[in-house]
Amino acid sequence: MPRWRAALRRAAPALGLFAAARLTGTLVLALWAWHVGRSPRALLAKSWDSDWYTRIAAHGYGRTLFWPDGGAQSDLAFFPLYPGLVRALASVLPVAYGTAGLLLSWLAAGAAAWGIYLVTERVAGRPAAVVLVLLWALLPHSVVLTMAYTEPLMTALAAWALYALLTRRWLLAGALAGLAGLSRPNGVAVAAAVLAAVAVELWRRRGRAGWRPWAAAALAPAGWLSYVLWVGARRGDLLGGYFAVQDGWTSRFDFGRGALRFVRDMVAKGPTQFGFVMALVITAVGVLLFALLVLVERPPLPVLVYTGVLVLITVGGSGFFESKPRFLLPAFPLLLPAALALTRARPRAAIVVIAALAGLSFGYGVYVLTLARMAL
């Protein structure tokens, strides 16, 4: 039996649970959307950033929104891999760009779940891998995995890149990291994982590791750097142009100062939107889980570096505080401590926890797409 088929067979229970969880969540959202007179397809394919991505796929770059306060939001803030693939898919299938975006995201989410299973199986064993994939499907923001967003694609590339690193397939890891860097700004975390693994390999072999690790190190950051420099050249500022575009979206890395100010103001003003409170709680839980991952589970270095960079970017970034839980969606190794705890728990207790998470996930997905007055 081919290796890929054996790997798929081992992952089948996890993939089945993942599909069941996301299909149920999508059905709950669709029923509520029809109840309130909204289109489920429009909610999934055209909400918030989805609209930007499908516009880029249809018309290319060049759209900028100008606001009365002087702010300017350019579509150059969005990395090109996902809209490029949406455009390619729409050119070969008789579907609209929004539908092509959904098909791509659904396929990428399935590929991500498979990659997540394989990485976790190698690190912690099969039971933990099955549970972790299910937990990932039931995160509060997991509705994004069925939307025309880039998180499913980036997570798929990241998971398979990490698996390639764990199985010492250097060129594949470098190529996938390069593609991940073209998918999202925080895709640079995959490049960081590859560079860390290469550095350790070269140190262990005293620089006699062959040419493949060197090639992986060159490929890994190429995607992210190429787009950042392309935007800089287009804006007339090679090194600073992309970051100026992000600044127009109030997105910048300030080591958490902006996030702390937001939390301080939120606490001082009293009750606020539920989504902001959830963002604060989920981000805090993410930091706690990372501490447990480092101190207790001690995963392989590439997994640790990848997760750490994602957490650092999320916590240290300013702007769109409500989106921080979405930025943590690709950081699936954070779920390893919880997955291991559930595998050791009594079956009844584990079922209660999973059921509670499912209720929260499905209900919160409905909230953020139909009731919340904030960006996702």
mmCIF file with all atom_site columns, C-alpha atoms in Angstrom, residues 149-325:
data_model
loop_
_atom_site.group_PDB
_atom_site.id
_atom_site.type_symbol
_atom_site.label_atom_id
_atom_site.label_alt_id
_atom_site.label_comp_id
_atom_site.label_asym_id
_atom_site.label_entity_id
_atom_site.label_seq_id
_atom_site.pdbx_PDB_ins_code
_atom_site.Cartn_x
_atom_site.Cartn_y
_atom_site.Cartn_z
_atom_site.occupancy
_atom_site.B_iso_or_equiv
_atom_site.pdbx_formal_charge
_atom_site.auth_seq_id
_atom_site.auth_comp_id
_atom_site.auth_asym_id
_atom_site.auth_atom_id
_atom_site.pdbx_PDB_model_num
ATOM 1   C CA . TYR A 1 149 ? -10.659 33.289 4.035  1.00 0.00 ? 149 TYR A CA 1
ATOM 2   C CA . THR A 1 150 ? -6.948  32.452 3.887  1.00 0.00 ? 150 THR A CA 1
ATOM 3   C CA . GLU A 1 151 ? -6.530  30.675 7.237  1.00 0.00 ? 151 GLU A CA 1
ATOM 4   C CA . PRO A 1 152 ? -7.428  27.196 5.879  1.00 0.00 ? 152 PRO A CA 1
ATOM 5   C CA . LEU A 1 153 ? -4.889  27.516 3.061  1.00 0.00 ? 153 LEU A CA 1
ATOM 6   C CA . MET A 1 154 ? -2.109  28.816 5.270  1.00 0.00 ? 154 MET A CA 1
ATOM 7   C CA . THR A 1 155 ? -2.740  26.160 7.905  1.00 0.00 ? 155 THR A CA 1
ATOM 8   C CA . ALA A 1 156 ? -2.626  23.411 5.282  1.00 0.00 ? 156 ALA A CA 1
ATOM 9   C CA . LEU A 1 157 ? 0.702   24.663 3.941  1.00 0.00 ? 157 LEU A CA 1
ATOM 10  C CA . ALA A 1 158 ? 2.065   25.100 7.469  1.00 0.00 ? 158 ALA A CA 1
ATOM 11  C CA . ALA A 1 159 ? 0.996   21.673 8.707  1.00 0.00 ? 159 ALA A CA 1
ATOM 12  C CA . TRP A 1 160 ? 2.463   19.858 5.711  1.00 0.00 ? 160 TRP A CA 1
ATOM 13  C CA . ALA A 1 161 ? 5.649   21.933 5.916  1.00 0.00 ? 161 ALA A CA 1
ATOM 14  C CA . LEU A 1 162 ? 6.043   20.933 9.557  1.00 0.00 ? 162 LEU A CA 1
ATOM 15  C CA . TYR A 1 163 ? 5.411   17.297 8.680  1.00 0.00 ? 163 TYR A CA 1
ATOM 16  C CA . ALA A 1 164 ? 8.032   17.549 5.955  1.00 0.00 ? 164 ALA A CA 1
ATOM 17  C CA . LEU A 1 165 ? 10.489  18.926 8.505  1.00 0.00 ? 165 LEU A CA 1
ATOM 18  C CA . LEU A 1 166 ? 9.713   16.161 10.993 1.00 0.00 ? 166 LEU A CA 1
ATOM 19  C CA . THR A 1 167 ? 10.325  13.576 8.248  1.00 0.00 ? 167 THR A CA 1
ATOM 20  C CA . ARG A 1 168 ? 13.449  15.412 6.987  1.00 0.00 ? 168 ARG A CA 1
ATOM 21  C CA . ARG A 1 169 ? 12.101  16.300 3.546  1.00 0.00 ? 169 ARG A CA 1
ATOM 22  C CA . TRP A 1 170 ? 13.975  19.563 3.296  1.00 0.00 ? 170 TRP A CA 1
ATOM 23  C CA . LEU A 1 171 ? 13.073  20.716 -0.191 1.00 0.00 ? 171 LEU A CA 1
ATOM 24  C CA . LEU A 1 172 ? 9.365   20.049 0.301  1.00 0.00 ? 172 LEU A CA 1
ATOM 25  C CA . ALA A 1 173 ? 9.427   21.892 3.617  1.00 0.00 ? 173 ALA A CA 1
ATOM 26  C CA . GLY A 1 174 ? 11.163  24.897 2.070  1.00 0.00 ? 174 GLY A CA 1
ATOM 27  C CA . ALA A 1 175 ? 8.790   25.038 -0.902 1.00 0.00 ? 175 ALA A CA 1
ATOM 28  C CA . LEU A 1 176 ? 5.674   24.790 1.277  1.00 0.00 ? 176 LEU A CA 1
ATOM 29  C CA . ALA A 1 177 ? 7.037   27.465 3.620  1.00 0.00 ? 177 ALA A CA 1
ATOM 30  C CA . GLY A 1 178 ? 7.602   29.731 0.640  1.00 0.00 ? 178 GLY A CA 1
ATOM 31  C CA . LEU A 1 179 ? 3.995   29.245 -0.460 1.00 0.00 ? 179 LEU A CA 1
ATOM 32  C CA . ALA A 1 180 ? 2.741   29.823 3.099  1.00 0.00 ? 180 ALA A CA 1
ATOM 33  C CA . GLY A 1 181 ? 4.600   33.136 3.049  1.00 0.00 ? 181 GLY A CA 1
ATOM 34  C CA . LEU A 1 182 ? 2.582   34.114 -0.024 1.00 0.00 ? 182 LEU A CA 1
ATOM 35  C CA . SER A 1 183 ? -0.719  33.280 1.678  1.00 0.00 ? 183 SER A CA 1
ATOM 36  C CA . ARG A 1 184 ? -0.780  35.486 4.778  1.00 0.00 ? 184 ARG A CA 1
ATOM 37  C CA . PRO A 1 185 ? 1.474   37.970 6.607  1.00 0.00 ? 185 PRO A CA 1
ATOM 38  C CA . ASN A 1 186 ? 1.877   35.588 9.541  1.00 0.00 ? 186 ASN A CA 1
ATOM 39  C CA . GLY A 1 187 ? 2.911   32.854 7.099  1.00 0.00 ? 187 GLY A CA 1
ATOM 40  C CA . VAL A 1 188 ? 6.428   34.018 7.942  1.00 0.00 ? 188 VAL A CA 1
ATOM 41  C CA . ALA A 1 189 ? 6.100   31.750 11.002 1.00 0.00 ? 189 ALA A CA 1
ATOM 42  C CA . VAL A 1 190 ? 6.509   28.710 8.736  1.00 0.00 ? 190 VAL A CA 1
ATOM 43  C CA . ALA A 1 191 ? 9.733   30.152 7.320  1.00 0.00 ? 191 ALA A CA 1
ATOM 44  C CA . ALA A 1 192 ? 10.981  30.714 10.866 1.00 0.00 ? 192 ALA A CA 1
ATOM 45  C CA . ALA A 1 193 ? 10.333  27.038 11.674 1.00 0.00 ? 193 ALA A CA 1
ATOM 46  C CA . VAL A 1 194 ? 12.270  25.904 8.591  1.00 0.00 ? 194 VAL A CA 1
ATOM 47  C CA . LEU A 1 195 ? 15.199  28.213 9.338  1.00 0.00 ? 195 LEU A CA 1
ATOM 48  C CA . ALA A 1 196 ? 15.346  26.987 12.942 1.00 0.00 ? 196 ALA A CA 1
ATOM 49  C CA . ALA A 1 197 ? 15.329  23.348 11.833 1.00 0.00 ? 197 ALA A CA 1
ATOM 50  C CA . VAL A 1 198 ? 18.030  24.012 9.242  1.00 0.00 ? 198 VAL A CA 1
ATOM 51  C CA . ALA A 1 199 ? 20.195  25.813 11.806 1.00 0.00 ? 199 ALA A CA 1
ATOM 52  C CA . VAL A 1 200 ? 20.000  22.834 14.175 1.00 0.00 ? 200 VAL A CA 1
ATOM 53  C CA . GLU A 1 201 ? 20.741  20.404 11.349 1.00 0.00 ? 201 GLU A CA 1
ATOM 54  C CA . LEU A 1 202 ? 23.824  22.349 10.275 1.00 0.00 ? 202 LEU A CA 1
ATOM 55  C CA . TRP A 1 203 ? 25.040  22.628 13.877 1.00 0.00 ? 203 TRP A CA 1
ATOM 56  C CA . ARG A 1 204 ? 24.611  18.908 14.512 1.00 0.00 ? 204 ARG A CA 1
ATOM 57  C CA . ARG A 1 205 ? 26.432  17.930 11.325 1.00 0.00 ? 205 ARG A CA 1
ATOM 58  C CA . ARG A 1 206 ? 29.055  20.659 11.626 1.00 0.00 ? 206 ARG A CA 1
ATOM 59  C CA . GLY A 1 207 ? 27.922  22.208 8.343  1.00 0.00 ? 207 GLY A CA 1
ATOM 60  C CA . ARG A 1 208 ? 28.101  18.891 6.424  1.00 0.00 ? 208 ARG A CA 1
ATOM 61  C CA . ALA A 1 209 ? 24.385  18.394 5.966  1.00 0.00 ? 209 ALA A CA 1
ATOM 62  C CA . GLY A 1 210 ? 24.429  18.560 2.165  1.00 0.00 ? 210 GLY A CA 1
ATOM 63  C CA . TRP A 1 211 ? 22.773  21.077 -0.092 1.00 0.00 ? 211 TRP A CA 1
ATOM 64  C CA . ARG A 1 212 ? 19.112  20.307 0.637  1.00 0.00 ? 212 ARG A CA 1
ATOM 65  C CA . PRO A 1 213 ? 18.890  22.099 4.029  1.00 0.00 ? 213 PRO A CA 1
ATOM 66  C CA . TRP A 1 214 ? 20.607  25.129 2.462  1.00 0.00 ? 214 TRP A CA 1
ATOM 67  C CA . ALA A 1 215 ? 18.084  25.116 -0.378 1.00 0.00 ? 215 ALA A CA 1
ATOM 68  C CA . ALA A 1 216 ? 15.213  24.834 2.106  1.00 0.00 ? 216 ALA A CA 1
ATOM 69  C CA . ALA A 1 217 ? 16.585  27.821 4.020  1.00 0.00 ? 217 ALA A CA 1
ATOM 70  C CA . ALA A 1 218 ? 16.670  29.846 0.794  1.00 0.00 ? 218 ALA A CA 1
ATOM 71  C CA . LEU A 1 219 ? 13.177  28.812 -0.327 1.00 0.00 ? 219 LEU A CA 1
ATOM 72  C CA . ALA A 1 220 ? 11.382  29.227 3.008  1.00 0.00 ? 220 ALA A CA 1
ATOM 73  C CA . PRO A 1 221 ? 11.323  33.055 3.305  1.00 0.00 ? 221 PRO A CA 1
ATOM 74  C CA . ALA A 1 222 ? 11.236  33.692 -0.453 1.00 0.00 ? 222 ALA A CA 1
ATOM 75  C CA . GLY A 1 223 ? 7.458   33.965 -0.771 1.00 0.00 ? 223 GLY A CA 1
ATOM 76  C CA . TRP A 1 224 ? 6.961   36.391 2.090  1.00 0.00 ? 224 TRP A CA 1
ATOM 77  C CA . LEU A 1 225 ? 9.957   38.535 1.146  1.00 0.00 ? 225 LEU A CA 1
ATOM 78  C CA . SER A 1 226 ? 9.049   38.654 -2.537 1.00 0.00 ? 226 SER A CA 1
ATOM 79  C CA . TYR A 1 227 ? 5.570   40.020 -1.884 1.00 0.00 ? 227 TYR A CA 1
ATOM 80  C CA . VAL A 1 228 ? 6.710   42.519 0.742  1.00 0.00 ? 228 VAL A CA 1
ATOM 81  C CA . LEU A 1 229 ? 9.397   43.826 -1.624 1.00 0.00 ? 229 LEU A CA 1
ATOM 82  C CA . TRP A 1 230 ? 6.995   43.877 -4.579 1.00 0.00 ? 230 TRP A CA 1
ATOM 83  C CA . VAL A 1 231 ? 4.541   46.025 -2.655 1.00 0.00 ? 231 VAL A CA 1
ATOM 84  C CA . GLY A 1 232 ? 7.419   48.245 -1.537 1.00 0.00 ? 232 GLY A CA 1
ATOM 85  C CA . ALA A 1 233 ? 8.572   48.708 -5.126 1.00 0.00 ? 233 ALA A CA 1
ATOM 86  C CA . ARG A 1 234 ? 5.021   49.454 -6.253 1.00 0.00 ? 234 ARG A CA 1
ATOM 87  C CA . ARG A 1 235 ? 4.641   52.060 -3.495 1.00 0.00 ? 235 ARG A CA 1
ATOM 88  C CA . GLY A 1 236 ? 8.022   53.645 -4.161 1.00 0.00 ? 236 GLY A CA 1
ATOM 89  C CA . ASP A 1 237 ? 9.533   52.554 -0.852 1.00 0.00 ? 237 ASP A CA 1
ATOM 90  C CA . LEU A 1 238 ? 11.179  49.160 -1.256 1.00 0.00 ? 238 LEU A CA 1
ATOM 91  C CA . LEU A 1 239 ? 11.644  48.334 2.427  1.00 0.00 ? 239 LEU A CA 1
ATOM 92  C CA . GLY A 1 240 ? 8.848   50.357 4.011  1.00 0.00 ? 240 GLY A CA 1
ATOM 93  C CA . GLY A 1 241 ? 6.053   50.402 1.448  1.00 0.00 ? 241 GLY A CA 1
ATOM 94  C CA . TYR A 1 242 ? 4.305   47.245 2.573  1.00 0.00 ? 242 TYR A CA 1
ATOM 95  C CA . PHE A 1 243 ? 4.422   48.271 6.226  1.00 0.00 ? 243 PHE A CA 1
ATOM 96  C CA . ALA A 1 244 ? 2.966   51.670 5.298  1.00 0.00 ? 244 ALA A CA 1
ATOM 97  C CA . VAL A 1 245 ? 0.068   49.829 3.655  1.00 0.00 ? 245 VAL A CA 1
ATOM 98  C CA . GLN A 1 246 ? -0.481  47.811 6.821  1.00 0.00 ? 246 GLN A CA 1
ATOM 99  C CA . ASP A 1 247 ? -0.315  51.000 8.870  1.00 0.00 ? 247 ASP A CA 1
ATOM 100 C CA . GLY A 1 248 ? -3.263  52.287 6.852  1.00 0.00 ? 248 GLY A CA 1
ATOM 101 C CA . TRP A 1 249 ? -5.206  49.343 8.280  1.00 0.00 ? 249 TRP A CA 1
ATOM 102 C CA . THR A 1 250 ? -3.921  50.284 11.780 1.00 0.00 ? 250 THR A CA 1
ATOM 103 C CA . SER A 1 251 ? -2.003  46.983 11.718 1.00 0.00 ? 251 SER A CA 1
ATOM 104 C CA . ARG A 1 252 ? 1.521   47.192 13.042 1.00 0.00 ? 252 ARG A CA 1
ATOM 105 C CA . PHE A 1 253 ? 3.818   45.273 15.370 1.00 0.00 ? 253 PHE A CA 1
ATOM 106 C CA . ASP A 1 254 ? 4.421   47.299 18.539 1.00 0.00 ? 254 ASP A CA 1
ATOM 107 C CA . PHE A 1 255 ? 5.216   44.507 21.052 1.00 0.00 ? 255 PHE A CA 1
ATOM 108 C CA . GLY A 1 256 ? 1.663   44.586 22.404 1.00 0.00 ? 256 GLY A CA 1
ATOM 109 C CA . ARG A 1 257 ? 1.439   48.254 23.407 1.00 0.00 ? 257 ARG A CA 1
ATOM 110 C CA . GLY A 1 258 ? -1.604  48.869 21.221 1.00 0.00 ? 258 GLY A CA 1
ATOM 111 C CA . ALA A 1 259 ? -3.337  45.728 22.463 1.00 0.00 ? 259 ALA A CA 1
ATOM 112 C CA . LEU A 1 260 ? -2.698  46.702 26.085 1.00 0.00 ? 260 LEU A CA 1
ATOM 113 C CA . ARG A 1 261 ? -4.139  50.168 25.479 1.00 0.00 ? 261 ARG A CA 1
ATOM 114 C CA . PHE A 1 262 ? -7.212  48.590 23.886 1.00 0.00 ? 262 PHE A CA 1
ATOM 115 C CA . VAL A 1 263 ? -7.723  46.253 26.842 1.00 0.00 ? 263 VAL A CA 1
ATOM 116 C CA . ARG A 1 264 ? -7.218  49.119 29.314 1.00 0.00 ? 264 ARG A CA 1
ATOM 117 C CA . ASP A 1 265 ? -9.817  51.247 27.520 1.00 0.00 ? 265 ASP A CA 1
ATOM 118 C CA . MET A 1 266 ? -12.200 48.309 27.266 1.00 0.00 ? 266 MET A CA 1
ATOM 119 C CA . VAL A 1 267 ? -11.992 47.660 30.992 1.00 0.00 ? 267 VAL A CA 1
ATOM 120 C CA . ALA A 1 268 ? -12.294 51.369 31.860 1.00 0.00 ? 268 ALA A CA 1
ATOM 121 C CA . LYS A 1 269 ? -15.395 51.887 29.725 1.00 0.00 ? 269 LYS A CA 1
ATOM 122 C CA . GLY A 1 270 ? -17.240 48.919 31.220 1.00 0.00 ? 270 GLY A CA 1
ATOM 123 C CA . PRO A 1 271 ? -19.415 46.483 29.209 1.00 0.00 ? 271 PRO A CA 1
ATOM 124 C CA . THR A 1 272 ? -18.507 46.271 25.532 1.00 0.00 ? 272 THR A CA 1
ATOM 125 C CA . GLN A 1 273 ? -19.310 44.038 22.588 1.00 0.00 ? 273 GLN A CA 1
ATOM 126 C CA . PHE A 1 274 ? -19.244 40.361 23.419 1.00 0.00 ? 274 PHE A CA 1
ATOM 127 C CA . GLY A 1 275 ? -16.801 39.705 20.585 1.00 0.00 ? 275 GLY A CA 1
ATOM 128 C CA . PHE A 1 276 ? -14.140 41.911 22.153 1.00 0.00 ? 276 PHE A CA 1
ATOM 129 C CA . VAL A 1 277 ? -14.450 40.086 25.456 1.00 0.00 ? 277 VAL A CA 1
ATOM 130 C CA . MET A 1 278 ? -14.203 36.748 23.660 1.00 0.00 ? 278 MET A CA 1
ATOM 131 C CA . ALA A 1 279 ? -11.115 37.951 21.809 1.00 0.00 ? 279 ALA A CA 1
ATOM 132 C CA . LEU A 1 280 ? -9.447  38.856 25.083 1.00 0.00 ? 280 LEU A CA 1
ATOM 133 C CA . VAL A 1 281 ? -10.329 35.522 26.706 1.00 0.00 ? 281 VAL A CA 1
ATOM 134 C CA . ILE A 1 282 ? -9.261  33.431 23.696 1.00 0.00 ? 282 ILE A CA 1
ATOM 135 C CA . THR A 1 283 ? -5.969  35.307 23.323 1.00 0.00 ? 283 THR A CA 1
ATOM 136 C CA . ALA A 1 284 ? -5.218  34.885 27.026 1.00 0.00 ? 284 ALA A CA 1
ATOM 137 C CA . VAL A 1 285 ? -6.008  31.169 26.815 1.00 0.00 ? 285 VAL A CA 1
ATOM 138 C CA . GLY A 1 286 ? -3.733  30.927 23.790 1.00 0.00 ? 286 GLY A CA 1
ATOM 139 C CA . VAL A 1 287 ? -0.839  32.433 25.754 1.00 0.00 ? 287 VAL A CA 1
ATOM 140 C CA . LEU A 1 288 ? -1.502  30.013 28.640 1.00 0.00 ? 288 LEU A CA 1
ATOM 141 C CA . LEU A 1 289 ? -1.603  27.040 26.263 1.00 0.00 ? 289 LEU A CA 1
ATOM 142 C CA . PHE A 1 290 ? 1.687   28.130 24.722 1.00 0.00 ? 290 PHE A CA 1
ATOM 143 C CA . ALA A 1 291 ? 3.268   28.207 28.179 1.00 0.00 ? 291 ALA A CA 1
ATOM 144 C CA . LEU A 1 292 ? 2.017   24.653 28.799 1.00 0.00 ? 292 LEU A CA 1
ATOM 145 C CA . LEU A 1 293 ? 3.289   23.583 25.389 1.00 0.00 ? 293 LEU A CA 1
ATOM 146 C CA . VAL A 1 294 ? 6.764   24.904 26.180 1.00 0.00 ? 294 VAL A CA 1
ATOM 147 C CA . LEU A 1 295 ? 7.033   23.795 29.797 1.00 0.00 ? 295 LEU A CA 1
ATOM 148 C CA . VAL A 1 296 ? 5.138   20.504 29.791 1.00 0.00 ? 296 VAL A CA 1
ATOM 149 C CA . GLU A 1 297 ? 4.813   19.003 26.318 1.00 0.00 ? 297 GLU A CA 1
ATOM 150 C CA . ARG A 1 298 ? 8.115   20.212 24.803 1.00 0.00 ? 298 ARG A CA 1
ATOM 151 C CA . PRO A 1 299 ? 7.370   19.476 21.126 1.00 0.00 ? 299 PRO A CA 1
ATOM 152 C CA . PRO A 1 300 ? 10.061  19.349 18.422 1.00 0.00 ? 300 PRO A CA 1
ATOM 153 C CA . LEU A 1 301 ? 11.803  22.648 17.737 1.00 0.00 ? 301 LEU A CA 1
ATOM 154 C CA . PRO A 1 302 ? 10.120  23.442 14.372 1.00 0.00 ? 302 PRO A CA 1
ATOM 155 C CA . VAL A 1 303 ? 6.672   23.001 15.920 1.00 0.00 ? 303 VAL A CA 1
ATOM 156 C CA . LEU A 1 304 ? 7.640   25.158 18.885 1.00 0.00 ? 304 LEU A CA 1
ATOM 157 C CA . VAL A 1 305 ? 9.161   27.935 16.768 1.00 0.00 ? 305 VAL A CA 1
ATOM 158 C CA . TYR A 1 306 ? 6.186   28.000 14.385 1.00 0.00 ? 306 TYR A CA 1
ATOM 159 C CA . THR A 1 307 ? 3.715   28.268 17.240 1.00 0.00 ? 307 THR A CA 1
ATOM 160 C CA . GLY A 1 308 ? 5.783   30.797 19.159 1.00 0.00 ? 308 GLY A CA 1
ATOM 161 C CA . VAL A 1 309 ? 6.099   33.150 16.197 1.00 0.00 ? 309 VAL A CA 1
ATOM 162 C CA . LEU A 1 310 ? 2.338   33.009 15.575 1.00 0.00 ? 310 LEU A CA 1
ATOM 163 C CA . VAL A 1 311 ? 1.605   33.790 19.231 1.00 0.00 ? 311 VAL A CA 1
ATOM 164 C CA . LEU A 1 312 ? 4.171   36.611 19.225 1.00 0.00 ? 312 LEU A CA 1
ATOM 165 C CA . ILE A 1 313 ? 2.689   38.194 16.090 1.00 0.00 ? 313 ILE A CA 1
ATOM 166 C CA . THR A 1 314 ? -0.834  37.903 17.492 1.00 0.00 ? 314 THR A CA 1
ATOM 167 C CA . VAL A 1 315 ? -0.090  39.271 20.956 1.00 0.00 ? 315 VAL A CA 1
ATOM 168 C CA . GLY A 1 316 ? 2.429   41.870 19.810 1.00 0.00 ? 316 GLY A CA 1
ATOM 169 C CA . GLY A 1 317 ? 0.365   43.192 16.917 1.00 0.00 ? 317 GLY A CA 1
ATOM 170 C CA . SER A 1 318 ? -1.798  46.298 17.110 1.00 0.00 ? 318 SER A CA 1
ATOM 171 C CA . GLY A 1 319 ? -5.111  46.917 15.383 1.00 0.00 ? 319 GLY A CA 1
ATOM 172 C CA . PHE A 1 320 ? -8.268  44.814 14.919 1.00 0.00 ? 320 PHE A CA 1
ATOM 173 C CA . PHE A 1 321 ? -8.160  43.347 18.413 1.00 0.00 ? 321 PHE A CA 1
ATOM 174 C CA . GLU A 1 322 ? -11.299 41.371 17.640 1.00 0.00 ? 322 GLU A CA 1
ATOM 175 C CA . SER A 1 323 ? -9.405  39.430 14.947 1.00 0.00 ? 323 SER A CA 1
ATOM 176 C CA . LYS A 1 324 ? -6.715  38.034 17.239 1.00 0.00 ? 324 LYS A CA 1
ATOM 177 C CA . PRO A 1 325 ? -8.477  34.671 17.760 1.00 0.00 ? 325 PRO A CA 1
#
